[in-house]
mmCIF file of C-alpha atoms and ligand atoms in Angstrom:
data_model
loop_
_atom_site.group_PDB
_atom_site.id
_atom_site.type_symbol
_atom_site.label_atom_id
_atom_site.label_comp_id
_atom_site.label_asym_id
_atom_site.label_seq_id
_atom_site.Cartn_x
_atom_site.Cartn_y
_atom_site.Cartn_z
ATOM 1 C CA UNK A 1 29.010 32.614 -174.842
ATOM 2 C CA UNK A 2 32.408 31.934 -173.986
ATOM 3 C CA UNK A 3 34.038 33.503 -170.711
ATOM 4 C CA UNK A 4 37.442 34.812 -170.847
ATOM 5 C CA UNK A 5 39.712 34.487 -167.666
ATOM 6 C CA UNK A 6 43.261 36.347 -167.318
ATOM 7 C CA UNK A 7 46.134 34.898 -166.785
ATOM 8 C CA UNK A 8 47.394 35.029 -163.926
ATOM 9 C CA UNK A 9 50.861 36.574 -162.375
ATOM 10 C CA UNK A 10 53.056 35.012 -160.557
ATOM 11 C CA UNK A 11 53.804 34.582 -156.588
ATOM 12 C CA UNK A 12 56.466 33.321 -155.651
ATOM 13 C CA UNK A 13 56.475 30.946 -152.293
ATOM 14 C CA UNK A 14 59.699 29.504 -150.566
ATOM 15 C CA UNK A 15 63.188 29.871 -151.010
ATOM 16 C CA UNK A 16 64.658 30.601 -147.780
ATOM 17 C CA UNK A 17 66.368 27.993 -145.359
ATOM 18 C CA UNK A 18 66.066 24.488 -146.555
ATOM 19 C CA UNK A 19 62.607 25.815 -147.779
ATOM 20 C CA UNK A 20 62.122 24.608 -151.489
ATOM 21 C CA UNK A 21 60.919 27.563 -153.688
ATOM 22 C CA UNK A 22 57.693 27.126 -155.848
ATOM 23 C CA UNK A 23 55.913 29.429 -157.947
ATOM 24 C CA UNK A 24 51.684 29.973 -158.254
ATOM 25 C CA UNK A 25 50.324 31.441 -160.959
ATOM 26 C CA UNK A 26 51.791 32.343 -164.388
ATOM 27 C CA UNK A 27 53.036 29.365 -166.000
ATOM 28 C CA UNK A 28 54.003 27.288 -162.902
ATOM 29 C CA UNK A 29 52.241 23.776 -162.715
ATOM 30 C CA UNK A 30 49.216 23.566 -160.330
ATOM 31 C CA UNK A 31 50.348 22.690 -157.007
ATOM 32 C CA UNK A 32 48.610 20.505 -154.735
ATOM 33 C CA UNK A 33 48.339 21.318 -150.764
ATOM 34 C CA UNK A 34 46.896 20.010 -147.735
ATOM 35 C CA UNK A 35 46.217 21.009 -144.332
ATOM 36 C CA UNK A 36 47.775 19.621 -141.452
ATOM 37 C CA UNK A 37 44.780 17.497 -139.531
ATOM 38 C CA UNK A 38 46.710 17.878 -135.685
ATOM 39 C CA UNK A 39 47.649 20.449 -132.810
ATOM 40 C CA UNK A 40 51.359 21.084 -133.287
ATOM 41 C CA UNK A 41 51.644 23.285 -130.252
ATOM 42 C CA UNK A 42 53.471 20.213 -128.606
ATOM 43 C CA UNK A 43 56.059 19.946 -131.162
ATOM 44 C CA UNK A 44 57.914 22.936 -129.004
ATOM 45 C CA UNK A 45 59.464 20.781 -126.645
ATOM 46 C CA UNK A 46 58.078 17.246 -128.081
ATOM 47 C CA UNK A 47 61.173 16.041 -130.479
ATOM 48 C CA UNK A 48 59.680 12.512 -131.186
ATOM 49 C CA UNK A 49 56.416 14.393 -131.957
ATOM 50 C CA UNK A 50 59.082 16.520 -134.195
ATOM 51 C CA UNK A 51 60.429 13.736 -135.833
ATOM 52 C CA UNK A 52 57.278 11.708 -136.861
ATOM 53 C CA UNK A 53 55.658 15.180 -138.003
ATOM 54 C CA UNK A 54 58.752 15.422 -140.345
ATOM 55 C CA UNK A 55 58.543 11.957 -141.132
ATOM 56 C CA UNK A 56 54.628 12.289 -142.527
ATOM 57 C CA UNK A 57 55.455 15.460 -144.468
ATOM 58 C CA UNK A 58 58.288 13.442 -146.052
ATOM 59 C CA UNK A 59 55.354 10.387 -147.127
ATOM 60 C CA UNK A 60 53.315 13.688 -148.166
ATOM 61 C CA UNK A 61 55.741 14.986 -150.184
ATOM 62 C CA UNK A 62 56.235 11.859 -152.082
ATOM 63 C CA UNK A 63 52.772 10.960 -152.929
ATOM 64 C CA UNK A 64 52.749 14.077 -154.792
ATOM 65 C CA UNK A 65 52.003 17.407 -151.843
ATOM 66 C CA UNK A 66 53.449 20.768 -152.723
ATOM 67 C CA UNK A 67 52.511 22.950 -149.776
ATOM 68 C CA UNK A 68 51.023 21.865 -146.195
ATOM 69 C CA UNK A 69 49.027 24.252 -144.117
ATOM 70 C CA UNK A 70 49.254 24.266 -140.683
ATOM 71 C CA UNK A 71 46.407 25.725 -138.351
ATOM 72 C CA UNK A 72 48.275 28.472 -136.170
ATOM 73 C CA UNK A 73 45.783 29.578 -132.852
ATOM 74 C CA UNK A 74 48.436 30.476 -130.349
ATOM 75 C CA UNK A 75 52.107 31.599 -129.887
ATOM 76 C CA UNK A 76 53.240 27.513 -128.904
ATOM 77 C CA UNK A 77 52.040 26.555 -132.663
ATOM 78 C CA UNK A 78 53.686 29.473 -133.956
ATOM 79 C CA UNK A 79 56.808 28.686 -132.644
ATOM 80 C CA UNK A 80 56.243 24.678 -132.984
ATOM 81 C CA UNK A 81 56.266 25.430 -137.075
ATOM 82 C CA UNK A 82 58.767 27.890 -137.446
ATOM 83 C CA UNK A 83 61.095 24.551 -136.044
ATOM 84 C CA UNK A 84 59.278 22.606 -138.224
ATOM 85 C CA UNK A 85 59.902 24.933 -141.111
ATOM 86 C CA UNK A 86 63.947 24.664 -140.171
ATOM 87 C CA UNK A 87 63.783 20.906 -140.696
ATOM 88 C CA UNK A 88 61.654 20.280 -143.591
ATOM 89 C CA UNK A 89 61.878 21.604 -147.737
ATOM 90 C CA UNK A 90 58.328 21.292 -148.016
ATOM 91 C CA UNK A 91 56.539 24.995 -148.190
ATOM 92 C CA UNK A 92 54.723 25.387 -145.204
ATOM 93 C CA UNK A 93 51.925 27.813 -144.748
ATOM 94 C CA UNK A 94 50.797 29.549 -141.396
ATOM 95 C CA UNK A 95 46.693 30.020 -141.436
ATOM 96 C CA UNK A 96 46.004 32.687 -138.978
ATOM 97 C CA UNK A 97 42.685 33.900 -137.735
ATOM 98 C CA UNK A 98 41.742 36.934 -135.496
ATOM 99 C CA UNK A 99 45.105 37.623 -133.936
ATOM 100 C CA UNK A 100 47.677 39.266 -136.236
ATOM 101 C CA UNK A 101 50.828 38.871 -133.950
ATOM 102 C CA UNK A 102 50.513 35.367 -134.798
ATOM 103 C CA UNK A 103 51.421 35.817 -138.210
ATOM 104 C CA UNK A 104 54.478 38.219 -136.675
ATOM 105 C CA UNK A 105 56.075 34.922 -134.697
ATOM 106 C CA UNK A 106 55.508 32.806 -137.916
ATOM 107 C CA UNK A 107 57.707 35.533 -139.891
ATOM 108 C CA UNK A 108 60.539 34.727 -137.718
ATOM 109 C CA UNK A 109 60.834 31.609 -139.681
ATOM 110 C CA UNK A 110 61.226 30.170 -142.994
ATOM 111 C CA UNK A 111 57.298 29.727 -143.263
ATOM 112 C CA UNK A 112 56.567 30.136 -147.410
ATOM 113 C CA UNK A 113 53.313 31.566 -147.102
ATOM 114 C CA UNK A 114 50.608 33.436 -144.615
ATOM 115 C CA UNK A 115 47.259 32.468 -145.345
ATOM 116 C CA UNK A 116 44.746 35.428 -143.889
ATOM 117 C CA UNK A 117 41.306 36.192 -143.531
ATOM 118 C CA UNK A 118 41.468 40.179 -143.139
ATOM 119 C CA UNK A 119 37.857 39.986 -142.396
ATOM 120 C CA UNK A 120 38.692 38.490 -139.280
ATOM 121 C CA UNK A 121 42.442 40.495 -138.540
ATOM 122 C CA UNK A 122 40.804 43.970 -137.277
ATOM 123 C CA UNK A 123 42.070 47.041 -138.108
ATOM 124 C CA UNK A 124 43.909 47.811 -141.405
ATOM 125 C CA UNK A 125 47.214 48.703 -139.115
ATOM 126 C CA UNK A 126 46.873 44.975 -138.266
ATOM 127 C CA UNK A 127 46.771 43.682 -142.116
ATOM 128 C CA UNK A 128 49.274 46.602 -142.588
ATOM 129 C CA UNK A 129 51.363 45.036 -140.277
ATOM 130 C CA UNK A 130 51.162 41.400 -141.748
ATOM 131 C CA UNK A 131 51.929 43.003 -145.655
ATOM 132 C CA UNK A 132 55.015 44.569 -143.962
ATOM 133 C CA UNK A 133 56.336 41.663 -142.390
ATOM 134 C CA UNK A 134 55.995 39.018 -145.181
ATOM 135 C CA UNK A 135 57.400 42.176 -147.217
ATOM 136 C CA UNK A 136 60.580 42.564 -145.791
ATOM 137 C CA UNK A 137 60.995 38.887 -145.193
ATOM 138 C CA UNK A 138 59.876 37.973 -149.017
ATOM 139 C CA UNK A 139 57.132 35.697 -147.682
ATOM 140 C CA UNK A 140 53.664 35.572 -149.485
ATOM 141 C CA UNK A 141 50.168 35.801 -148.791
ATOM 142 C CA UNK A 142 46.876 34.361 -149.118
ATOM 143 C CA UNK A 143 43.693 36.271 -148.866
ATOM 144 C CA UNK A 144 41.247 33.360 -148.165
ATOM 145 C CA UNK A 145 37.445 34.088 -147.859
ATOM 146 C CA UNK A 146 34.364 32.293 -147.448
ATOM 147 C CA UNK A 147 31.098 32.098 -147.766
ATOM 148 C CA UNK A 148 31.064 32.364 -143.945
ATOM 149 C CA UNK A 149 32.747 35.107 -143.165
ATOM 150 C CA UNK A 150 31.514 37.748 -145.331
ATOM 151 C CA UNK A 151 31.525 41.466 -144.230
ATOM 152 C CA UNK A 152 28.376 42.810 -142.724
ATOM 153 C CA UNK A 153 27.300 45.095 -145.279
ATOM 154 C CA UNK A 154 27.510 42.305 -147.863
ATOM 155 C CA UNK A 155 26.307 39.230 -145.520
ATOM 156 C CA UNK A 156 23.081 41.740 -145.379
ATOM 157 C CA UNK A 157 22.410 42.508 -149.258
ATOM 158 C CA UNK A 158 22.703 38.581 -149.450
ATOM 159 C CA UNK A 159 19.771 37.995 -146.917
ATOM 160 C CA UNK A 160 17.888 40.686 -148.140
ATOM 161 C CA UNK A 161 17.903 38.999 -151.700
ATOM 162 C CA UNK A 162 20.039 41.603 -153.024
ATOM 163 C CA UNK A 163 23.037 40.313 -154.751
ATOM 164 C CA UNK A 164 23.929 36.316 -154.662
ATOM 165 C CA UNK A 165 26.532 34.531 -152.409
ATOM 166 C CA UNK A 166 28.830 34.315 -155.074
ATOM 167 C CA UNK A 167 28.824 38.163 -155.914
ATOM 168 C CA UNK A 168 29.278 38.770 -152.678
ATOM 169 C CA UNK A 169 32.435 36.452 -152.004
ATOM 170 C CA UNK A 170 33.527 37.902 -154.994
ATOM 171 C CA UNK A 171 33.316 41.543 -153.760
ATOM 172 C CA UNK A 172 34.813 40.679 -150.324
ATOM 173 C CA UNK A 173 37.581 39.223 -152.348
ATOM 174 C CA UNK A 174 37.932 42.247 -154.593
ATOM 175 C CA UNK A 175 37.744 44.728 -151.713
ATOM 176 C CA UNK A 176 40.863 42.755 -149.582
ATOM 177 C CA UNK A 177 42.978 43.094 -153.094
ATOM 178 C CA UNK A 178 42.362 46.947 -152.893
ATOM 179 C CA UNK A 179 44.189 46.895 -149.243
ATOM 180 C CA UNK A 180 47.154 44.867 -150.711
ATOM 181 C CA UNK A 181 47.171 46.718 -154.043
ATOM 182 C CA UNK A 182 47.010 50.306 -151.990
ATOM 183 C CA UNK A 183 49.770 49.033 -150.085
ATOM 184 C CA UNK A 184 51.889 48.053 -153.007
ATOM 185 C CA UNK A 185 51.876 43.890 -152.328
ATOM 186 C CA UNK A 186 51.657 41.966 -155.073
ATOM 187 C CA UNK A 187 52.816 38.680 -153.933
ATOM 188 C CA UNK A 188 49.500 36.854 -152.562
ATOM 189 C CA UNK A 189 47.054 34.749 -153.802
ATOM 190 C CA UNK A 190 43.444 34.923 -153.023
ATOM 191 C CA UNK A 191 40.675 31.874 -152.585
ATOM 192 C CA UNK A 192 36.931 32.198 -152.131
ATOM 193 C CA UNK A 193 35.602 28.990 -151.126
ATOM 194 C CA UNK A 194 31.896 27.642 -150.591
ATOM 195 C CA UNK A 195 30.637 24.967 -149.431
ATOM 196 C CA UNK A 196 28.758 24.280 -152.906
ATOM 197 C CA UNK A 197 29.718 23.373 -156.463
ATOM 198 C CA UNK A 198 27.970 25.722 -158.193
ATOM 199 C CA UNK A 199 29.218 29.113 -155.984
ATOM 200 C CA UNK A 200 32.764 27.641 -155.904
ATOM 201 C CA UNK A 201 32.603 27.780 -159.702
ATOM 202 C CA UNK A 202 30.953 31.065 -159.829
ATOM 203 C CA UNK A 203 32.833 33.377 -157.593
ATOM 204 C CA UNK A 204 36.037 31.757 -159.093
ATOM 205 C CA UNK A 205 34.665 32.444 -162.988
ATOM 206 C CA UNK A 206 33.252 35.967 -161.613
ATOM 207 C CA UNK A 207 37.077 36.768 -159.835
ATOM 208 C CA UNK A 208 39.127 35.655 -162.830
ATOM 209 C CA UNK A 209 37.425 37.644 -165.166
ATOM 210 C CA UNK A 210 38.642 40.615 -163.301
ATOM 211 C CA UNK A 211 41.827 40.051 -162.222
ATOM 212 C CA UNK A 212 45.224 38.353 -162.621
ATOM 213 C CA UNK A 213 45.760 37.554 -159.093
ATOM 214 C CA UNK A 214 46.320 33.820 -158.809
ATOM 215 C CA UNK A 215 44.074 31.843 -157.322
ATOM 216 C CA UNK A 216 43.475 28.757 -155.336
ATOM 217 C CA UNK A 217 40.639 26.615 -155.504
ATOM 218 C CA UNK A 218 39.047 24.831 -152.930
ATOM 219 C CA UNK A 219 35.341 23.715 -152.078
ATOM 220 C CA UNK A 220 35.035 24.122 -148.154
ATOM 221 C CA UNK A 221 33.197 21.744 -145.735
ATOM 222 C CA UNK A 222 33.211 19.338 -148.768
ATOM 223 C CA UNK A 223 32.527 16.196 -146.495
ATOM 224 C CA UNK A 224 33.277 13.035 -145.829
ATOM 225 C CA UNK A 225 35.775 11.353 -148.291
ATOM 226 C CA UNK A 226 33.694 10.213 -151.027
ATOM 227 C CA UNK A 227 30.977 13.231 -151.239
ATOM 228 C CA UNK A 228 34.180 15.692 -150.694
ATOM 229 C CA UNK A 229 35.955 13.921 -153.546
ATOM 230 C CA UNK A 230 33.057 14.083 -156.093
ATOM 231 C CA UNK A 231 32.137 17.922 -154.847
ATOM 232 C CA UNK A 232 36.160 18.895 -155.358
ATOM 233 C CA UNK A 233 36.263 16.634 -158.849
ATOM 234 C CA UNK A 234 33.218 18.574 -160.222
ATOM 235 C CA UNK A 235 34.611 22.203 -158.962
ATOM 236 C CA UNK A 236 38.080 21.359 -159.958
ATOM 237 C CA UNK A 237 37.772 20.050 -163.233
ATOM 238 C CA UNK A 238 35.123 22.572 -164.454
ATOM 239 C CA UNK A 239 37.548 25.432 -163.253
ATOM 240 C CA UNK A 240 40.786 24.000 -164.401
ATOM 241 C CA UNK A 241 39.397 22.953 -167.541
ATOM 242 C CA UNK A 242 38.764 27.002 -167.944
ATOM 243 C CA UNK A 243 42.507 27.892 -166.827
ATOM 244 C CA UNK A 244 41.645 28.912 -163.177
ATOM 245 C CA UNK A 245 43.403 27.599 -160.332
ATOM 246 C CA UNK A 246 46.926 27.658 -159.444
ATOM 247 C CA UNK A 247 47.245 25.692 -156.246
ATOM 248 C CA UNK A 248 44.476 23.407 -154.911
ATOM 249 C CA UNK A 249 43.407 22.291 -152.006
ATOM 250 C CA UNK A 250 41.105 19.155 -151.378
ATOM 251 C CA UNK A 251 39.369 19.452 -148.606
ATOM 252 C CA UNK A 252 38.154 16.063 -146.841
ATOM 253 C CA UNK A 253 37.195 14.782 -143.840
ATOM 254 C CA UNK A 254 39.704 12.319 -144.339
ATOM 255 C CA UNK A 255 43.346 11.908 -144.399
ATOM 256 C CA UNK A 256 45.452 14.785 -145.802
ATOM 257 C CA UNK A 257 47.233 11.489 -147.129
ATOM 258 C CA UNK A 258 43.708 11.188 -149.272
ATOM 259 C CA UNK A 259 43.245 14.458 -149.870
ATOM 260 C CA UNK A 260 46.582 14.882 -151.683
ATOM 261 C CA UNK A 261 45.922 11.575 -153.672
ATOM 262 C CA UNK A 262 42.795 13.291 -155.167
ATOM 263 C CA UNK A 263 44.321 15.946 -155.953
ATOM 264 C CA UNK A 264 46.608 14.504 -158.155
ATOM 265 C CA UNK A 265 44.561 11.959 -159.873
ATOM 266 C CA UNK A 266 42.063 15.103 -160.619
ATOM 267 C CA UNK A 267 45.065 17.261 -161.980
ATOM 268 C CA UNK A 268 46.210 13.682 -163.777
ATOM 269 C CA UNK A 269 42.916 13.200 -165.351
ATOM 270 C CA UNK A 270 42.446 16.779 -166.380
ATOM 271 C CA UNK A 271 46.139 16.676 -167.791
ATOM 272 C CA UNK A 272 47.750 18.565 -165.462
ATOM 273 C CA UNK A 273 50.161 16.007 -163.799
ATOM 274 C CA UNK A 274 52.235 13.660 -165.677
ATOM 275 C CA UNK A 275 53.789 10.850 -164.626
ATOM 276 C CA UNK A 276 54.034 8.401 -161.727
ATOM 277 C CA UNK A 277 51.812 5.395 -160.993
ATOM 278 C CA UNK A 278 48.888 5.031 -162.217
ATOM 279 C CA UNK A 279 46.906 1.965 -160.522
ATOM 280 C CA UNK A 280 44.171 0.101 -162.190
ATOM 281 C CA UNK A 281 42.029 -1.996 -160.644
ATOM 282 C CA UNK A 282 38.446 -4.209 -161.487
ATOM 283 C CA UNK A 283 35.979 -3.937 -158.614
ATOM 284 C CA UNK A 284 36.016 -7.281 -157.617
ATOM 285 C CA UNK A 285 33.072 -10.040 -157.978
ATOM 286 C CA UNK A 286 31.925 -13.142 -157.213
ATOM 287 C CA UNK A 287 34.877 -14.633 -159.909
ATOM 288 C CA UNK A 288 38.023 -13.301 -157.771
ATOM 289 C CA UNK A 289 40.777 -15.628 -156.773
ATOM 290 C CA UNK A 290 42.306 -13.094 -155.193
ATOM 291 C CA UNK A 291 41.198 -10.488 -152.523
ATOM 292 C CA UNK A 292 42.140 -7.169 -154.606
ATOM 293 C CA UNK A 293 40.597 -4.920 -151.798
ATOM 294 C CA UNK A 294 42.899 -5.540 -148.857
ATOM 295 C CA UNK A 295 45.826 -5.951 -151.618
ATOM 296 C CA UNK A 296 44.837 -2.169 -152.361
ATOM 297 C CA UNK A 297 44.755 -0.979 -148.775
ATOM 298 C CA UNK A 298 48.365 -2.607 -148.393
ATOM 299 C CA UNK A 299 49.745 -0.925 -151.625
ATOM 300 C CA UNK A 300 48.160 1.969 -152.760
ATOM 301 C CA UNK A 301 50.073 4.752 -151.048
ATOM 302 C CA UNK A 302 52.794 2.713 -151.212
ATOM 303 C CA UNK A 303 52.762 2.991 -155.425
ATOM 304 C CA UNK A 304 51.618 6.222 -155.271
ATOM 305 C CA UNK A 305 54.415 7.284 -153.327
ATOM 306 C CA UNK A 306 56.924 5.922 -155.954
ATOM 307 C CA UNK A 307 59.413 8.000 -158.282
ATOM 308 C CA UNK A 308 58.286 5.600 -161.219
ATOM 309 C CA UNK A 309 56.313 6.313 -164.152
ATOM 310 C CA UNK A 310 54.465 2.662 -164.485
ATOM 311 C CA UNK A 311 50.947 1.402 -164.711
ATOM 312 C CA UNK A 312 50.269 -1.100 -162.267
ATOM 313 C CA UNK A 313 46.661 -3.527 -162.885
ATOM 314 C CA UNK A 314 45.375 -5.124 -159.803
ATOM 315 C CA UNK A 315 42.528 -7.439 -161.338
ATOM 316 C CA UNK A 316 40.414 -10.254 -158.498
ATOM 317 C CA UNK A 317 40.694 -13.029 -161.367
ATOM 318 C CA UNK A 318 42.091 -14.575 -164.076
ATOM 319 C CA UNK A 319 38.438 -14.109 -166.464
ATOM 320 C CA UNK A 320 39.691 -10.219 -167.030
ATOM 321 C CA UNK A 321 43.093 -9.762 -165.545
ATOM 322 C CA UNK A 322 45.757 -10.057 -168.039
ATOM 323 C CA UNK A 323 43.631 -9.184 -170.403
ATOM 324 C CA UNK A 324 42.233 -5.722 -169.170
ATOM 325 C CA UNK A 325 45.402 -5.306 -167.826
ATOM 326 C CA UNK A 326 47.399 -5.689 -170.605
ATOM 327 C CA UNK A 327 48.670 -2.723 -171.070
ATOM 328 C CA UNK A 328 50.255 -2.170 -167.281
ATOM 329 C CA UNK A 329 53.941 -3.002 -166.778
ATOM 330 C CA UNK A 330 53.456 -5.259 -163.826
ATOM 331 C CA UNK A 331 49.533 -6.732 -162.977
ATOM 332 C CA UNK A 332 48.751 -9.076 -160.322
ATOM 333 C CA UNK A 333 45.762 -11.088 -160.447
ATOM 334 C CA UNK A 334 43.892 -14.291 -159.009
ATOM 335 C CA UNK A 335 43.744 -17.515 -160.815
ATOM 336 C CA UNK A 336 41.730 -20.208 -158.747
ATOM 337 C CA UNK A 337 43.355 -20.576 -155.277
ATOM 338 C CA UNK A 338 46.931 -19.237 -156.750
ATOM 339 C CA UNK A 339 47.619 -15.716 -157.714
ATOM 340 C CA UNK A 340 49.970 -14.601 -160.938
ATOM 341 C CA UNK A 341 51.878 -12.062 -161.508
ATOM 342 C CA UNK A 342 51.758 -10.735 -165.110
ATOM 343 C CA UNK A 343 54.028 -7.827 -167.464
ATOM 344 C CA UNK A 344 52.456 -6.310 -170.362
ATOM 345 C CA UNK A 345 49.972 -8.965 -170.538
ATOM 346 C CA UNK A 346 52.584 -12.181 -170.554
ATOM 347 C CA UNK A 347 52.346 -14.320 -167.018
ATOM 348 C CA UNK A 348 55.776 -14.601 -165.413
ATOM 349 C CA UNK A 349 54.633 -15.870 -161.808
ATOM 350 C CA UNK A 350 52.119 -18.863 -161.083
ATOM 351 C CA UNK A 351 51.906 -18.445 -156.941
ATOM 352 C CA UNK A 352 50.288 -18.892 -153.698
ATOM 353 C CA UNK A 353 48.348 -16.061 -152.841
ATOM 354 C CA UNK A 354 49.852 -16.011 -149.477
ATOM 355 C CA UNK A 355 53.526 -15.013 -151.229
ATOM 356 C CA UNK A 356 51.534 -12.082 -153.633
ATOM 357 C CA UNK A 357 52.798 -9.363 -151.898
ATOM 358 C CA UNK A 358 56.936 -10.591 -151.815
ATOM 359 C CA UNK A 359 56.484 -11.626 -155.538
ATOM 360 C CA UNK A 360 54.955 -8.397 -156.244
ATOM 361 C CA UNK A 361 57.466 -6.396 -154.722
ATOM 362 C CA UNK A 362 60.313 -8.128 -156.418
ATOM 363 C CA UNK A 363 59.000 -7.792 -159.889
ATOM 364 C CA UNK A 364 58.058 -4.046 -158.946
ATOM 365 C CA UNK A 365 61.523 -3.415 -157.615
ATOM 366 C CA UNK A 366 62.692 -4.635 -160.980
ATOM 367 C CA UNK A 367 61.155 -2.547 -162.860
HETATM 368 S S1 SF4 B 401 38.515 -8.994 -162.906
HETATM 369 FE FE1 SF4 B 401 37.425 -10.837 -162.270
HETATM 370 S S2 SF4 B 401 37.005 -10.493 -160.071
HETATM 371 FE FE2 SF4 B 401 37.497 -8.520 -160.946
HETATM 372 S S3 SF4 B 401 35.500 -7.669 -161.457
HETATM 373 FE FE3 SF4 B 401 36.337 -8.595 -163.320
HETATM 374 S S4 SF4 B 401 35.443 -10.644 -163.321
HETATM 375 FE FE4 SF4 B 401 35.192 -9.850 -161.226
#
């Protein structure tokens, strides 16, 4: 049988300061966002800590980030990215747990977004409080539960075999959207993440058949890089491929440099992203001339990063370079103890492989 989902409305994030303004939801592209991986708190009085901070939101940015997320536990990383929010375009979003007056300090900035767990606010003058503030300062929300924090009543019914995880994340969901809608708020988005494939997929399928709030995807505690990437790719896809998800997130323990790169190439590969580099590469065997591995770890965000819409090839030898790589506007591959450098399949370069990566860069520069 097939599921229907709504469409859903749009939120609107950013727009204030320097702050770029995006839209979730509706017809916008899907965004991609990370989380910030450090303490900011010494940012405050810390400008060279300032400055590199900018500086890696800047190589975010380029490789393809929307929105950042910063953790927000006390007052000092409040304040530490309200100045970052005065320096930087990017949409940055406060994530505050148990402490509500958090949030508060964040609103005296241009932060885009307030990511909350009401479950864990308190009272409903508290979440009242938050709603009023991003309000009257046009800043937006995001309910975000998990599979973790669900509400007593529901964690129970769940152990008792009553209803499943994912009905229940659903129905915590659905009950913090009754708050907002009561209160007349309708710019937030709501996420309901697991740690699982299958109740990711679920409690997003079970949510957007109900409503039209916009969500954003995310599989929490995915992992390590490579389990987290093929957990987020089967999650992602499935859902996206269905018309649900407006922003993602994917979550690594890795790099938020890596988790951005995934999400792109999964948003690329389900049609979602156009343009930009794409890379190919072979795998490398026992043939290779030419040490494509550590030529990758030089390059990759380095091509990712740029405003060009190319295919690059980066083939070990000479057996299935040009060839496989026909196709890509510049290719670089090994031929015996030289290295050439090939466009759309026709060799321009013979070289050493010592000068590969000043050849490469030319010809790339060119282009
Ligand atoms: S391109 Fe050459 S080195 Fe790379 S996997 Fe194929 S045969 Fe092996």
């Amino acid at each position: 049988m097939n599921k229907t989902f709504l469409q859903p409305r749009l939120v609107k994030i950013g727009g204030s300061g320097i702050t770029k303004s995006l839209s979730i939801g509706g017809t916008s592209s899907v965004s991609i966002q990370t989380m910030w991986k450090d303490g900011i708190d010494n940012i405050v009085d810390d400008d060279k800590a300032l400055h590199e901070t900018l500086k890696q939101i800047n190589d975010l940015q380029a490789l393809g980030c929307d929105i950042i997320r910063f953790a927000v536990p006390d007052t000092k990383s409040a304040k530490a990215l309200v100045k970052i929010a005065q320096n930087t375009s990017m949409p940055l979003v406060a994530d505050i747990h148990f402490d509500y007056r958090l949030a508060l300090e964040c609103l005296k900035g241009n932060v885009a977004k307030i990511r909350i767990n009401p479950g864990n606010i308190g009272s409903r003058d508290k979440v009242e409080a938050v709603v009023n503030g991003c309000r009257e300062k046009g800043t937006a929300i995001r309910i975000g539960v998990n599979t973790g924090s669900l509400p007593k009543d529901l964690a129970e019914k769940v152990e008792n075999g009553i209803i499943s995880r994912t009905e229940a994340l659903a129905e915590t969901a659905a009950r913090e959207c009754e708050v907002f809608e009561e209160l007349k708020f309708d710019q937030y988005v709501v996420s309901m993440k697991a740690s699982s494939v299958e109740e990711t997929v679920l409690s997003n399928e079970a949510f957007a058949s109900k409503y039209n709030i916009p969500l954003h995807i995310g599989v929490t505690e995915a992992g390590p890089l490579i389990t987290g990437v093929v957990k987020s790719t089967l999650a992602f896809s499935k859902l996206l491929n269905e018309g649900i998800g407006s922003t993602i997130r994917v979550s690594l323990s890795s790099s938020p440099e890596n988790e951005v790169i995934t999400g792109r190439e999964i948003l690329h590969e389900c049609g979602l992203r156009k343009g930009g580099v794409t890379i190919i590469s072979c795998p490398r065997c026992g043939r290779l001339g030419f040490d494509v591995h550590s030529f990758l770890d030089r390059w990759q965000n380095r091509l990712l990063a740029m405003d060009k819409d190319i295919t690059v090839a980066v083939m070990g030898c000479i057996v299935n370079g040009p060839g496989e790589g026909k196709h890509a506007d510049l290719g670089i591959a090994g031929a015996g103890d030289k290295a050439i450098i090939f466009k759309k399949g026709k060799i321009i370069h013979t070289i050493n492989a010592k000068d590969a990566d000043i050849i490469f860069e030319q010809e790339l520069n060119s282009l």
